[in-house]
Amino acid sequence: MKCQICKKPSVINLRPHHMSLCKEHFLNWVPKQVEKNIEKYKMFSHDEEIMVAVSGGKDSLALWDILNRLEYKTIGFYIDLGIEEGIGYSEKSKELTIRFAEENNLSLEIISLDDRYNVNIIDMAKIAKQSKKVCSTCGLVKRYLMNEIVIKNDIKVFATGHNLDDEVSFLFGNTLNWQTSYLARQAPVLEAHGNFARKVKPLCRMYEREMAAYALLRGIDYIHVECPFSEGSRTIYYKEILTDMESVSPGTKIHYYTKFLNAKKEGIFDKVDQNELERLQPCSSCGQPTSAGRCSFCSLIEKVQNVQIEKK
Ligand code: AMP
Ligand code: FES
Ligand code: ZN
Ligand code: ZN
């Protein structure tokens, strides 16, 4: 196949877009698509500072690289969860994130669970009685620490590397169970409220395959293995199903996502959204919004500290 623009041999066939591109034109096409997305959903401008949550994986490192190439002002944020399993998952992903920041002269904030609370995510999941569902505890901790850093540094825009495959697998799971409150909140942009930054997903219309090709062709060194706790997860299963559908009918994923966003715009979830927001109150301990008096993170940290006292 030949590149649609210069007729040199192509490196990638973008079936949903009905085109093939060579390395040079593909590496120019990706940032242009991302910029279009940023503008389409009014995510942020060149005057704002954007905090990018970087996990050391291909999507978030590629996102940081793209925003840098598009000359946005960024600051990276990495959470060290202390996952020693596999190849030393956290250690390795932290090292790759630090190296990327240094090589590109970018600033990076790091929070380590061990330094801060003297615990790792696996022990925390055990204390939360979720040792078989480490990802649930991990999600709670990541959300909390992300909100906390945003408030501490007075960040107005917070970006994550969620790609189209992440978005449609989440959407698929939530439609299967008709989780209307999650569906109501799923969007490329979550507007700021109170002290909380605007949360944006600039890669939400980019296929995972496109991001993997981008990272590889840009020579970005990222962690190739998935988190050891994601093995056998529903998310991965849903991604496989959707990828099967995509191979039979190219464009399925982007069509599914676009139609969902259109339906939302027409207001099918408006009522749900309001009910949800009305119920949220500031946590009595840390001030982050919660539906209980005390948020799940503060309750869990108290349990962790009690276990630590008992051990002494
Ligand atoms: P995941 O929940 O692993 O699919 O990751 C989704 C997005 O969350 C990534 O693209 C990152 O932007 C962010 N993220 C995940 N893990 C971390 C981490 N340890 N530190 C900072 N950001 C993260
Ligand atoms: Fe949190 Fe896998 S990254 S459990
Ligand atoms: Zn070309
Ligand atoms: Zn709290």
PDB file of N, CA, C and O and ligand atoms in Angstrom, residues 81 83 89 121 133-139 142 226-230, ligand 2:
ATOM      1  N   LEU A  81       2.475   3.382  42.693  1.00  0.00           N
ATOM      2  CA  LEU A  81       1.567   2.570  43.502  1.00  0.00           C
ATOM      3  C   LEU A  81       2.278   1.435  44.230  1.00  0.00           C
ATOM      4  O   LEU A  81       1.660   0.706  45.008  1.00  0.00           O
ATOM      5  N   ILE A  83       3.691  -1.366  42.836  1.00  0.00           N
ATOM      6  CA  ILE A  83       3.389  -2.696  42.291  1.00  0.00           C
ATOM      7  C   ILE A  83       4.719  -3.344  41.897  1.00  0.00           C
ATOM      8  O   ILE A  83       5.338  -2.956  40.906  1.00  0.00           O
ATOM      9  N   TYR A  89       6.590  -3.663  38.048  1.00  0.00           N
ATOM     10  CA  TYR A  89       5.743  -2.810  37.208  1.00  0.00           C
ATOM     11  C   TYR A  89       5.861  -1.314  37.520  1.00  0.00           C
ATOM     12  O   TYR A  89       6.114  -0.498  36.627  1.00  0.00           O
ATOM     13  N   ILE A 121      -0.155  -0.638  47.037  1.00  0.00           N
ATOM     14  CA  ILE A 121      -1.567  -0.776  46.653  1.00  0.00           C
ATOM     15  C   ILE A 121      -2.101  -2.186  46.947  1.00  0.00           C
ATOM     16  O   ILE A 121      -3.289  -2.367  47.237  1.00  0.00           O
ATOM     17  N   LYS A 133      -9.662  -7.762  43.873  1.00  0.00           N
ATOM     18  CA  LYS A 133     -10.028  -6.662  42.966  1.00  0.00           C
ATOM     19  C   LYS A 133      -9.121  -5.469  43.255  1.00  0.00           C
ATOM     20  O   LYS A 133      -9.583  -4.399  43.638  1.00  0.00           O
ATOM     21  N   VAL A 134      -7.802  -5.691  43.088  1.00  0.00           N
ATOM     22  CA  VAL A 134      -6.833  -4.622  43.366  1.00  0.00           C
ATOM     23  C   VAL A 134      -7.182  -3.376  42.548  1.00  0.00           C
ATOM     24  O   VAL A 134      -7.054  -2.244  43.026  1.00  0.00           O
ATOM     25  N   CYS A 135      -7.669  -3.594  41.309  1.00  0.00           N
ATOM     26  CA  CYS A 135      -7.963  -2.465  40.407  1.00  0.00           C
ATOM     27  C   CYS A 135      -9.003  -1.501  40.997  1.00  0.00           C
ATOM     28  O   CYS A 135      -8.936  -0.307  40.744  1.00  0.00           O
ATOM     29  N   SER A 136      -9.963  -2.018  41.759  1.00  0.00           N
ATOM     30  CA  SER A 136     -10.981  -1.125  42.336  1.00  0.00           C
ATOM     31  C   SER A 136     -10.343  -0.190  43.347  1.00  0.00           C
ATOM     32  O   SER A 136     -10.575   1.016  43.339  1.00  0.00           O
ATOM     33  N   THR A 137      -9.520  -0.775  44.254  1.00  0.00           N
ATOM     34  CA  THR A 137      -8.834   0.070  45.243  1.00  0.00           C
ATOM     35  C   THR A 137      -7.900   1.034  44.522  1.00  0.00           C
ATOM     36  O   THR A 137      -7.828   2.218  44.862  1.00  0.00           O
ATOM     37  N   CYS A 138      -7.212   0.522  43.507  1.00  0.00           N
ATOM     38  CA  CYS A 138      -6.263   1.344  42.758  1.00  0.00           C
ATOM     39  C   CYS A 138      -6.978   2.532  42.102  1.00  0.00           C
ATOM     40  O   CYS A 138      -6.482   3.661  42.141  1.00  0.00           O
ATOM     41  N   GLY A 139      -8.156   2.278  41.526  1.00  0.00           N
ATOM     42  CA  GLY A 139      -8.926   3.346  40.877  1.00  0.00           C
ATOM     43  C   GLY A 139      -9.294   4.428  41.886  1.00  0.00           C
ATOM     44  O   GLY A 139      -9.149   5.622  41.613  1.00  0.00           O
ATOM     45  N   LYS A 142      -6.092   6.386  42.832  1.00  0.00           N
ATOM     46  CA  LYS A 142      -5.631   7.261  41.753  1.00  0.00           C
ATOM     47  C   LYS A 142      -6.532   8.491  41.629  1.00  0.00           C
ATOM     48  O   LYS A 142      -6.043   9.611  41.522  1.00  0.00           O
ATOM     49  N   GLU A 226       0.988  -4.957  30.343  1.00  0.00           N
ATOM     50  CA  GLU A 226      -0.160  -4.367  31.065  1.00  0.00           C
ATOM     51  C   GLU A 226       0.099  -4.528  32.561  1.00  0.00           C
ATOM     52  O   GLU A 226       0.895  -5.376  32.969  1.00  0.00           O
ATOM     53  N   CYS A 227      -0.608  -3.781  33.366  1.00  0.00           N
ATOM     54  CA  CYS A 227      -0.527  -3.957  34.814  1.00  0.00           C
ATOM     55  C   CYS A 227      -0.881  -5.421  35.142  1.00  0.00           C
ATOM     56  O   CYS A 227      -1.846  -5.957  34.604  1.00  0.00           O
ATOM     57  N   PRO A 228      -0.090  -6.093  36.024  1.00  0.00           N
ATOM     58  CA  PRO A 228      -0.343  -7.515  36.302  1.00  0.00           C
ATOM     59  C   PRO A 228      -1.751  -7.800  36.833  1.00  0.00           C
ATOM     60  O   PRO A 228      -2.248  -8.912  36.686  1.00  0.00           O
ATOM     61  N   PHE A 229      -2.403  -6.802  37.391  1.00  0.00           N
ATOM     62  CA  PHE A 229      -3.743  -7.039  37.954  1.00  0.00           C
ATOM     63  C   PHE A 229      -4.870  -6.872  36.932  1.00  0.00           C
ATOM     64  O   PHE A 229      -6.030  -7.104  37.244  1.00  0.00           O
ATOM     65  N   SER A 230      -4.512  -6.431  35.726  1.00  0.00           N
ATOM     66  CA  SER A 230      -5.566  -6.241  34.726  1.00  0.00           C
ATOM     67  C   SER A 230      -5.837  -7.538  33.960  1.00  0.00           C
ATOM     68  O   SER A 230      -6.806  -7.635  33.215  1.00  0.00           O
TER      69      SER A 230
HETATM   70 FE1  FES B   2      -3.820  -0.129  39.383  1.00  0.00          FE
HETATM   71 FE2  FES B   2      -3.295  -2.040  37.820  1.00  0.00          FE
HETATM   72  S1  FES B   2      -2.608  -0.020  37.660  1.00  0.00           S
HETATM   73  S2  FES B   2      -4.302  -2.178  39.670  1.00  0.00           S
END
